[in-house]
Coordinates of C-alpha atoms in Angstrom, one line a residue:
Chain A
X1 CA 99.9 291.4 251.2
X2 CA 98.9 293.3 254.4
X3 CA 101.3 296.0 253.5
X4 CA 99.3 296.9 250.3
X5 CA 95.9 296.7 251.9
X6 CA 95.7 298.3 255.4
X7 CA 92.1 297.5 255.7
X8 CA 92.8 293.8 255.4
X9 CA 95.1 293.9 258.3
X10 CA 92.3 294.7 260.8
X11 CA 92.5 292.0 263.3
X12 CA 89.5 289.6 263.0
X13 CA 87.9 287.4 265.5
X14 CA 89.6 284.5 263.7
X15 CA 88.5 281.9 261.2
X16 CA 85.2 280.2 262.2
X17 CA 85.7 276.6 262.7
X18 CA 83.4 273.6 262.9
X19 CA 83.4 271.4 266.0
X20 CA 81.6 268.3 266.9
X21 CA 78.7 268.6 269.3
X22 CA 76.0 266.2 270.3
X23 CA 72.7 266.3 268.4
X24 CA 69.8 267.7 270.5
X25 CA 67.8 265.0 272.1
X26 CA 64.4 266.4 270.7
X27 CA 65.6 265.9 267.1
X28 CA 66.4 262.3 267.9
X29 CA 63.0 261.7 269.5
X30 CA 61.1 263.5 266.7
X31 CA 62.9 261.4 264.1
X32 CA 62.2 258.2 265.8
X33 CA 58.5 259.1 266.3
X34 CA 58.2 260.0 262.6
X35 CA 59.9 256.7 261.6
X36 CA 57.4 254.8 263.7
X37 CA 54.4 256.6 262.3
X38 CA 55.7 256.2 258.8
X39 CA 56.0 252.5 259.5
X40 CA 52.4 252.3 260.6
X41 CA 51.2 254.2 257.5
X42 CA 53.3 252.1 255.2
X43 CA 51.8 248.9 256.6
X44 CA 48.2 250.1 256.7
X45 CA 48.2 251.4 253.1
X46 CA 49.3 248.1 251.6
X47 CA 53.0 249.1 251.6
X48 CA 53.8 245.6 250.5
X49 CA 54.0 246.2 246.8
X50 CA 52.3 243.9 244.4
X51 CA 52.5 244.8 240.7
X52 CA 49.0 243.4 240.1
X53 CA 47.2 245.2 242.9
X54 CA 46.1 248.8 242.6
X55 CA 43.9 251.0 244.7
X56 CA 40.9 250.6 245.3
X57 CA 41.8 247.0 245.7
X58 CA 44.2 246.4 248.6
X59 CA 45.3 242.7 248.3
X60 CA 45.2 239.8 246.0
X61 CA 42.4 238.2 248.0
X62 CA 40.3 241.4 247.7
X63 CA 41.0 241.6 244.0
X64 CA 40.2 237.9 243.7
X65 CA 36.7 238.5 245.0
X66 CA 36.0 240.7 242.0
X67 CA 37.3 238.3 239.3
X68 CA 34.4 237.1 237.1
X69 CA 33.7 233.5 237.7
X70 CA 32.6 231.4 234.9
X71 CA 32.9 227.8 233.6
X72 CA 34.0 225.1 236.0
X73 CA 35.1 227.3 238.9
X74 CA 31.7 229.1 239.1
X75 CA 29.9 225.8 238.8
X76 CA 31.8 224.3 241.7
X77 CA 31.3 227.4 243.8
X78 CA 27.6 227.2 243.2
X79 CA 27.5 223.5 243.9
X80 CA 29.3 224.0 247.1
X81 CA 26.9 226.6 248.3
X82 CA 23.8 224.5 247.6
X83 CA 25.5 221.4 249.0
X84 CA 26.3 223.1 252.3
X85 CA 22.7 224.4 252.5
X86 CA 20.9 221.2 251.5
X87 CA 23.1 218.1 251.8
X88 CA 25.9 219.2 254.2
X89 CA 23.6 219.0 257.3
X90 CA 23.7 215.2 257.2
X91 CA 26.6 214.4 254.9
X92 CA 28.8 216.9 256.5
X93 CA 30.6 219.9 255.0
X94 CA 33.7 217.6 254.6
X95 CA 31.6 214.9 252.9
X96 CA 32.6 212.3 255.5
X97 CA 29.0 211.6 256.5
X98 CA 27.8 211.1 260.1
X99 CA 27.4 207.7 261.8
X100 CA 23.8 207.0 262.4
X101 CA 22.7 209.8 260.0
X102 CA 24.3 209.6 256.6
X103 CA 27.0 207.6 254.8
X104 CA 30.1 209.4 253.5
X105 CA 30.3 210.8 250.1
X106 CA 34.1 211.2 250.0
X107 CA 35.4 207.9 248.5
X108 CA 31.9 206.5 248.0
X109 CA 31.7 204.2 245.0
X110 CA 28.2 205.5 244.3
X111 CA 29.4 209.1 244.0
X112 CA 32.4 208.5 241.8
X113 CA 30.7 206.0 239.5
X114 CA 31.4 206.4 235.8
X115 CA 27.9 207.4 234.9
X116 CA 25.7 209.6 237.0
X117 CA 22.4 207.7 236.5
X118 CA 22.4 205.8 239.8
X119 CA 23.8 208.7 241.8
X120 CA 21.2 211.2 240.5
X121 CA 18.3 208.8 241.3
X122 CA 19.1 209.1 245.0
X123 CA 18.4 212.9 245.5
X124 CA 15.6 212.8 242.9
X125 CA 13.6 209.8 244.2
X126 CA 14.9 209.4 247.7
X127 CA 16.5 206.3 249.2
X128 CA 15.2 203.6 251.5
X129 CA 16.6 200.3 252.9
X130 CA 20.1 199.0 253.3
X131 CA 22.9 200.1 251.0
X132 CA 26.6 199.3 250.9
X133 CA 28.8 202.4 250.9
X134 CA 32.6 202.2 251.0
X135 CA 32.6 198.7 252.5
X136 CA 30.1 199.4 255.2
X137 CA 26.4 198.7 255.3
X138 CA 24.1 201.7 256.0
X139 CA 20.3 201.5 256.5
X140 CA 18.8 204.9 256.6
X141 CA 16.1 206.6 254.8
X142 CA 16.7 209.7 252.7
X143 CA 14.0 212.0 251.4
X144 CA 14.0 213.2 247.8
X145 CA 16.1 216.2 248.8
X146 CA 17.0 217.1 245.2
X147 CA 13.5 216.9 243.7
X148 CA 12.8 220.5 244.4
X149 CA 16.2 221.8 243.0
X150 CA 16.4 223.1 239.5
X151 CA 18.2 220.8 237.1
X152 CA 21.4 222.9 236.8
X153 CA 21.5 223.4 240.6
X154 CA 21.4 219.7 241.2
X155 CA 23.9 219.2 238.5
X156 CA 26.2 221.7 240.2
X157 CA 25.8 219.9 243.5
X158 CA 26.6 216.5 242.0
X159 CA 29.6 218.0 240.1
X160 CA 30.8 219.4 243.4
X161 CA 30.6 216.1 245.3
X162 CA 32.1 214.2 242.4
X163 CA 35.2 216.4 242.4
X164 CA 35.7 217.3 246.0
X165 CA 37.4 215.6 249.0
X166 CA 39.6 213.5 246.8
X167 CA 36.8 212.4 244.5
X168 CA 37.8 212.7 240.9
X169 CA 34.8 212.0 238.6
X170 CA 33.7 214.0 235.5
X171 CA 31.2 216.8 235.9
X172 CA 27.4 216.5 235.5
X173 CA 25.3 218.7 233.2
X174 CA 21.8 220.1 233.6
X175 CA 20.7 218.0 230.6
X176 CA 21.8 214.8 232.3
X177 CA 19.6 215.6 235.3
X178 CA 16.7 216.6 233.1
X179 CA 16.7 213.1 231.4
X180 CA 17.1 211.3 234.8
X181 CA 14.4 213.4 236.3
X182 CA 12.0 212.4 233.5
X183 CA 12.9 208.8 234.0
X184 CA 12.3 209.0 237.8
X185 CA 9.0 210.7 237.4
X186 CA 7.3 212.6 240.2
X187 CA 6.0 211.3 243.6
X188 CA 7.3 207.8 243.1
X189 CA 8.6 205.3 245.7
X190 CA 12.1 205.9 247.1
X191 CA 14.7 203.9 245.4
X192 CA 16.4 200.9 247.1
X193 CA 19.9 199.5 246.7
X194 CA 18.6 196.6 244.5
X195 CA 16.6 199.0 242.2
X196 CA 19.6 201.2 241.8
X197 CA 22.0 198.4 241.0
X198 CA 19.6 197.2 238.2
X199 CA 19.8 200.7 236.6
X200 CA 22.4 201.3 233.9
X201 CA 25.3 203.4 235.3
Chain B
X1 CA 87.3 272.0 255.8
X2 CA 87.6 269.4 258.6
X3 CA 84.3 267.8 258.0
X4 CA 84.6 267.4 254.2
X5 CA 84.4 263.6 254.3
X6 CA 81.3 263.5 256.5
X7 CA 79.6 266.1 254.3
X8 CA 80.4 264.0 251.2
X9 CA 79.1 260.8 252.8
X10 CA 75.9 262.5 254.1
X11 CA 75.2 264.0 250.6
X12 CA 76.0 260.7 249.0
X13 CA 73.7 258.8 251.3
X14 CA 70.9 261.3 250.8
X15 CA 71.1 261.2 247.0
X16 CA 71.6 257.5 247.0
X17 CA 68.5 256.9 249.1
X18 CA 66.3 258.9 246.8
X19 CA 67.8 257.3 243.7
X20 CA 67.0 253.9 245.3
X21 CA 63.5 255.0 246.0
X22 CA 62.7 256.8 242.8
X23 CA 64.7 254.8 240.2
X24 CA 65.9 251.4 241.5
X25 CA 62.8 250.3 243.4
X26 CA 60.3 251.0 240.5
X27 CA 62.6 249.2 238.1
X28 CA 62.7 246.2 240.4
X29 CA 59.0 246.3 240.9
X30 CA 57.7 247.0 237.4
X31 CA 60.8 246.8 235.2
X32 CA 60.1 243.3 234.0
X33 CA 56.5 244.1 232.9
X34 CA 55.3 242.0 230.0
X35 CA 52.2 241.8 227.9
X36 CA 49.3 240.5 229.9
X37 CA 46.2 238.7 228.9
X38 CA 42.6 240.1 228.6
X39 CA 40.4 238.5 231.2
X40 CA 38.4 235.5 230.1
X41 CA 40.1 235.4 226.7
X42 CA 43.5 234.6 225.2
X43 CA 44.1 238.0 223.6
X44 CA 47.2 239.8 224.6
X45 CA 47.2 243.3 226.1
X46 CA 48.3 245.9 225.2
X47 CA 49.1 245.6 221.6
X48 CA 52.1 247.5 220.2
X49 CA 51.2 250.6 218.2
X50 CA 51.8 250.5 214.5
X51 CA 52.6 253.0 211.8
X52 CA 51.4 256.5 212.2
X53 CA 50.2 256.0 215.8
X54 CA 53.8 255.3 216.9
X55 CA 54.9 258.6 215.4
X56 CA 51.8 260.3 216.9
X57 CA 53.0 259.7 220.4
X58 CA 56.0 262.0 219.7
X59 CA 53.7 264.6 218.1
X60 CA 51.5 264.4 221.3
X61 CA 54.6 264.9 223.3
X62 CA 56.1 267.7 221.2
X63 CA 53.0 269.9 221.4
X64 CA 52.6 269.3 225.1
X65 CA 49.2 267.8 225.0
X66 CA 50.0 266.2 228.4
X67 CA 50.0 269.7 229.9
X68 CA 46.2 269.8 229.7
X69 CA 45.2 266.2 229.3
X70 CA 45.8 263.3 231.5
X71 CA 46.0 259.7 230.4
X72 CA 44.9 257.9 233.5
X73 CA 41.4 256.9 234.6
X74 CA 40.9 256.6 238.3
X75 CA 38.6 254.3 240.2
X76 CA 37.5 254.6 243.8
X77 CA 35.6 251.4 244.2
X78 CA 34.0 248.4 242.6
X79 CA 30.5 247.0 242.9
X80 CA 28.4 244.0 241.8
X81 CA 25.4 244.6 239.6
X82 CA 22.6 242.1 239.2
X83 CA 20.9 242.5 235.9
X84 CA 17.7 240.8 234.8
X85 CA 18.0 239.2 231.4
X86 CA 14.9 237.1 231.1
X87 CA 11.7 236.7 233.1
X88 CA 11.0 233.2 231.9
X89 CA 7.3 232.6 232.2
X90 CA 6.7 235.3 234.7
X91 CA 4.8 238.5 233.9
X92 CA 6.5 241.8 234.8
X93 CA 3.8 242.7 237.3
X94 CA 4.0 239.3 239.1
X95 CA 7.8 239.8 239.2
X96 CA 7.5 243.2 240.8
X97 CA 5.3 241.6 243.5
X98 CA 7.8 238.8 243.9
X99 CA 10.8 241.2 244.5
X100 CA 9.0 242.4 247.7
X101 CA 9.7 239.0 249.3
X102 CA 13.2 238.6 248.0
X103 CA 14.9 239.7 251.2
X104 CA 12.7 239.4 254.2
X105 CA 15.5 239.7 256.8
X106 CA 15.2 243.2 258.4
X107 CA 18.9 243.9 258.0
X108 CA 18.5 243.4 254.3
X109 CA 15.4 245.6 254.0
X110 CA 17.5 248.4 252.4
X111 CA 18.2 246.1 249.4
X112 CA 14.5 245.2 249.0
X113 CA 13.7 248.9 249.1
X114 CA 16.4 249.7 246.6
X115 CA 15.0 247.1 244.2
X116 CA 11.5 248.4 244.7
X117 CA 12.7 251.9 243.8
X118 CA 14.5 250.8 240.7
X119 CA 11.4 248.8 239.6
X120 CA 9.1 251.8 240.1
X121 CA 7.4 252.5 236.8
X122 CA 9.1 249.6 235.1
X123 CA 7.2 248.2 232.1
X124 CA 9.1 245.0 231.6
X125 CA 12.0 246.2 229.4
X126 CA 15.1 244.0 229.5
X127 CA 17.9 243.9 230.4
X128 CA 17.0 245.7 233.7
X129 CA 19.5 246.4 236.4
X130 CA 17.9 245.3 239.7
X131 CA 20.6 245.9 242.3
X132 CA 24.0 247.4 242.7
X133 CA 25.8 246.5 245.8
X134 CA 29.4 246.1 247.1
X135 CA 28.7 242.9 249.0
X136 CA 29.4 239.9 246.9
X137 CA 27.3 237.5 249.1
X138 CA 24.2 239.7 248.7
X139 CA 24.6 239.7 244.9
X140 CA 25.1 236.0 244.8
X141 CA 22.2 235.4 247.1
X142 CA 20.0 237.6 245.0
X143 CA 21.0 235.8 241.8
X144 CA 20.3 232.4 243.4
X145 CA 16.8 233.5 244.6
X146 CA 16.0 234.8 241.2
X147 CA 17.2 231.6 239.6
X148 CA 15.0 229.6 242.0
X149 CA 11.9 231.2 240.6
X150 CA 13.0 230.7 237.0
X151 CA 14.1 234.2 236.3
X152 CA 17.4 234.6 234.5
X153 CA 19.9 237.2 235.8
X154 CA 23.6 238.1 235.3
X155 CA 25.9 239.3 237.9
X156 CA 28.4 241.8 236.6
X157 CA 31.3 243.7 238.1
X158 CA 31.4 247.5 237.6
X159 CA 34.0 250.1 238.5
X160 CA 32.8 253.1 240.4
X161 CA 34.3 256.6 240.8
X162 CA 34.0 260.1 239.4
X163 CA 36.1 259.4 236.3
X164 CA 33.9 256.3 235.5
X165 CA 30.7 258.3 236.0
X166 CA 32.0 260.9 233.5
X167 CA 32.3 258.1 231.0
X168 CA 36.1 258.5 230.7
X169 CA 36.6 254.7 230.9
X170 CA 35.3 251.4 232.2
X171 CA 38.1 250.7 234.7
X172 CA 41.2 252.2 236.3
X173 CA 44.3 252.6 234.3
X174 CA 47.1 250.1 235.3
X175 CA 50.8 249.9 234.5
X176 CA 50.2 247.4 231.7
X177 CA 48.3 249.9 229.7
X178 CA 51.5 252.0 229.2
X179 CA 53.8 249.1 228.3
X180 CA 54.6 250.5 224.8
X181 CA 54.4 254.2 225.6
X182 CA 57.9 255.8 225.4
X183 CA 57.7 258.2 227.2
X184 CA 54.6 257.7 229.2
X185 CA 52.3 260.7 228.9
X186 CA 50.4 260.4 232.2
X187 CA 49.7 264.1 232.6
X188 CA 48.9 265.7 235.9
X189 CA 46.4 268.4 235.0
X190 CA 43.0 268.2 233.5
X191 CA 42.2 271.4 231.7
X192 CA 40.6 269.0 229.2
X193 CA 39.1 265.6 229.6
X194 CA 41.1 262.5 230.2
X195 CA 42.3 260.7 227.1
X196 CA 43.1 257.2 228.3
X197 CA 40.1 255.8 226.5
X198 CA 39.6 258.5 223.7
X199 CA 40.0 255.9 221.0
X200 CA 36.8 254.2 222.2
X201 CA 34.9 257.4 223.1
X202 CA 35.6 259.1 219.8
X203 CA 36.6 256.4 217.3
X204 CA 36.2 258.6 214.2
X205 CA 39.5 259.9 212.7
X206 CA 37.7 262.7 210.8
X207 CA 36.1 263.9 214.1
X208 CA 39.6 263.9 215.7
X209 CA 41.1 265.9 212.8
X210 CA 38.2 268.4 212.8
X211 CA 38.5 268.8 216.6
X212 CA 42.2 269.5 216.3
X213 CA 41.6 272.1 213.6
X214 CA 38.7 273.8 215.2
X215 CA 37.8 272.5 218.6
X216 CA 34.8 274.8 218.9
X217 CA 33.3 273.4 215.7
X218 CA 32.5 270.1 217.5
X219 CA 32.4 271.3 221.2
X220 CA 31.2 274.9 221.3
X221 CA 32.3 275.3 225.0
X222 CA 35.8 273.9 224.4
X223 CA 38.7 275.9 225.7
X224 CA 41.2 274.0 223.7
X225 CA 43.4 276.1 221.4
X226 CA 43.1 275.4 217.7
X227 CA 46.0 273.5 216.2
X228 CA 45.5 275.1 212.7
X229 CA 49.3 274.9 212.0
X230 CA 48.9 271.2 211.7
X231 CA 46.8 271.8 208.6
X232 CA 47.3 273.3 205.2
X233 CA 45.0 275.5 203.3
X234 CA 45.3 274.5 199.7
X235 CA 43.7 275.7 196.5
X236 CA 41.4 272.9 195.2
X237 CA 43.0 271.3 192.3
X238 CA 41.4 269.2 189.5
X239 CA 39.9 267.0 192.1
X240 CA 39.3 267.8 195.8
X241 CA 41.7 266.0 198.2
X242 CA 40.1 262.9 199.8
X243 CA 41.7 264.0 203.1
X244 CA 40.1 267.5 203.1
X245 CA 38.1 268.4 206.2
X246 CA 34.4 268.7 206.0
X247 CA 33.8 271.7 208.2
X248 CA 30.7 273.7 209.1
X249 CA 30.4 277.0 207.1
X250 CA 31.8 279.4 209.7
X251 CA 35.0 277.3 210.1
X252 CA 35.5 276.3 206.5
X253 CA 38.1 277.8 204.2
X254 CA 37.2 280.4 201.5
X255 CA 35.5 279.2 198.3
X256 CA 37.9 277.3 196.1
X257 CA 40.2 276.3 199.0
X258 CA 40.3 273.2 201.1
X259 CA 41.8 272.4 204.5
X260 CA 44.1 269.3 204.4
X261 CA 45.8 267.7 207.4
X262 CA 49.6 267.7 207.4
X263 CA 51.3 264.3 208.2
X264 CA 51.7 265.4 211.8
X265 CA 48.0 265.9 212.2
X266 CA 47.3 262.5 210.8
X267 CA 49.8 260.9 213.1
X268 CA 48.4 262.6 216.1
X269 CA 44.9 261.5 215.2
X270 CA 46.1 257.9 214.7
X271 CA 47.7 258.0 218.1
X272 CA 44.6 259.3 219.8
X273 CA 42.6 256.5 218.2
X274 CA 45.1 254.0 219.5
X275 CA 44.4 255.2 223.1
X276 CA 42.1 252.4 224.5
X277 CA 41.6 251.0 227.9
X278 CA 38.4 249.1 227.4
X279 CA 39.3 245.5 228.2
X280 CA 39.1 243.8 231.6
X281 CA 42.4 242.7 233.1
X282 CA 43.1 240.6 236.1
X283 CA 44.3 243.7 238.0
X284 CA 41.3 245.8 236.8
X285 CA 38.3 243.5 236.5
X286 CA 35.0 244.5 235.2
X287 CA 32.2 243.0 233.1
X288 CA 32.2 244.4 229.6
X289 CA 28.9 245.4 228.1
X290 CA 27.4 242.7 226.0
X291 CA 28.1 243.1 222.3

């Protein structure tokens, strides 16, 4: 071939060839730094994908706070709030009561009774004298703590204590409380254990 | 080439990694998407398009509507809104006085001021939005205090953001909304308004057709091109066509002629009417306006 093309026969510097050489250290460092920053960004911006969570919400808990509450769940949440503000101080947030202050509500036969009549009398009229709760005798006075609460707030509280801490009794409605409140009347004497036991359930 | 094998492997890994990121990962994450349920109801969402609306998606695609219109509402936040629904026995003026004592704590004074501002000049019209805040505890507290004085209120969840403020939708668009779109017409440019909720915003098929034929006849400032070729100018026969457009004089056809939509125009209008994103979902909660 070189005979026909003199120009091609000009000696060249030779074919370029690839060789192996070490990557510069700065490239390795920059790559690692970028990977690290990327990892931080990924984690901060909810990189853990959830098909149900979109910005501006950033987690299922955050999204849960914006779910409309209605029906039983909302009633319980409301009852819990009022309970903790009004009743929990003595009966405890866990419903276990406090020795020398208040009997337990968790596992109390008064709380989980079939009907709510006797139970609702206690916050509406108050309670005095000895009373048997869960196999122990208590003798403490309770003011009519529920008399000032609206019917449906008291109903929510009673619903809450009847279905929390292992208690499993049906919910209470505002109408139930309305009837019982009318029966109790205003400014009467605190109820006693004997009076309560004579009432229908 | 001595390094042929390494080059091949490097190229394969680079392409493979992007394929995994762009194709495989989304399929694993959302590929199994199913119909979901409308919040606080048993209705399914979304519903499959039927009839002309199904064909309309392809018309929408063919004429490149997605080049100027997006189909995605964005949301930047959410807030709680306490709305007064009944004053019970209270008089509006007494109620305004009462709100001054709603939040007495100094750190909550801003809320009291906001309520006072919103009640400025209020005559007692209901429902009345009292407070919009991002703190759920404040909203709940507010509702409880109102309840304690015998005033009825409702706490709703509202979406916030520029798109919501423009009235383009009630909530952000989520993957479920596009379940039956093939292909999905998200769009990336908004020369025109967003259409994710156009079926609710402009629910009249005649309006849609007139707008396609002569956008300026309904929105004088519109920059949308006219889609006249989707319509037919016909001589009025023995009886006028029931489909004929009822246009203002300067856009109408000459006397004795009528403008009738071709099937494509009807399909496109049916598709536009099927674009709705007006129901609350678990992933996009909001409180719908009372019916």
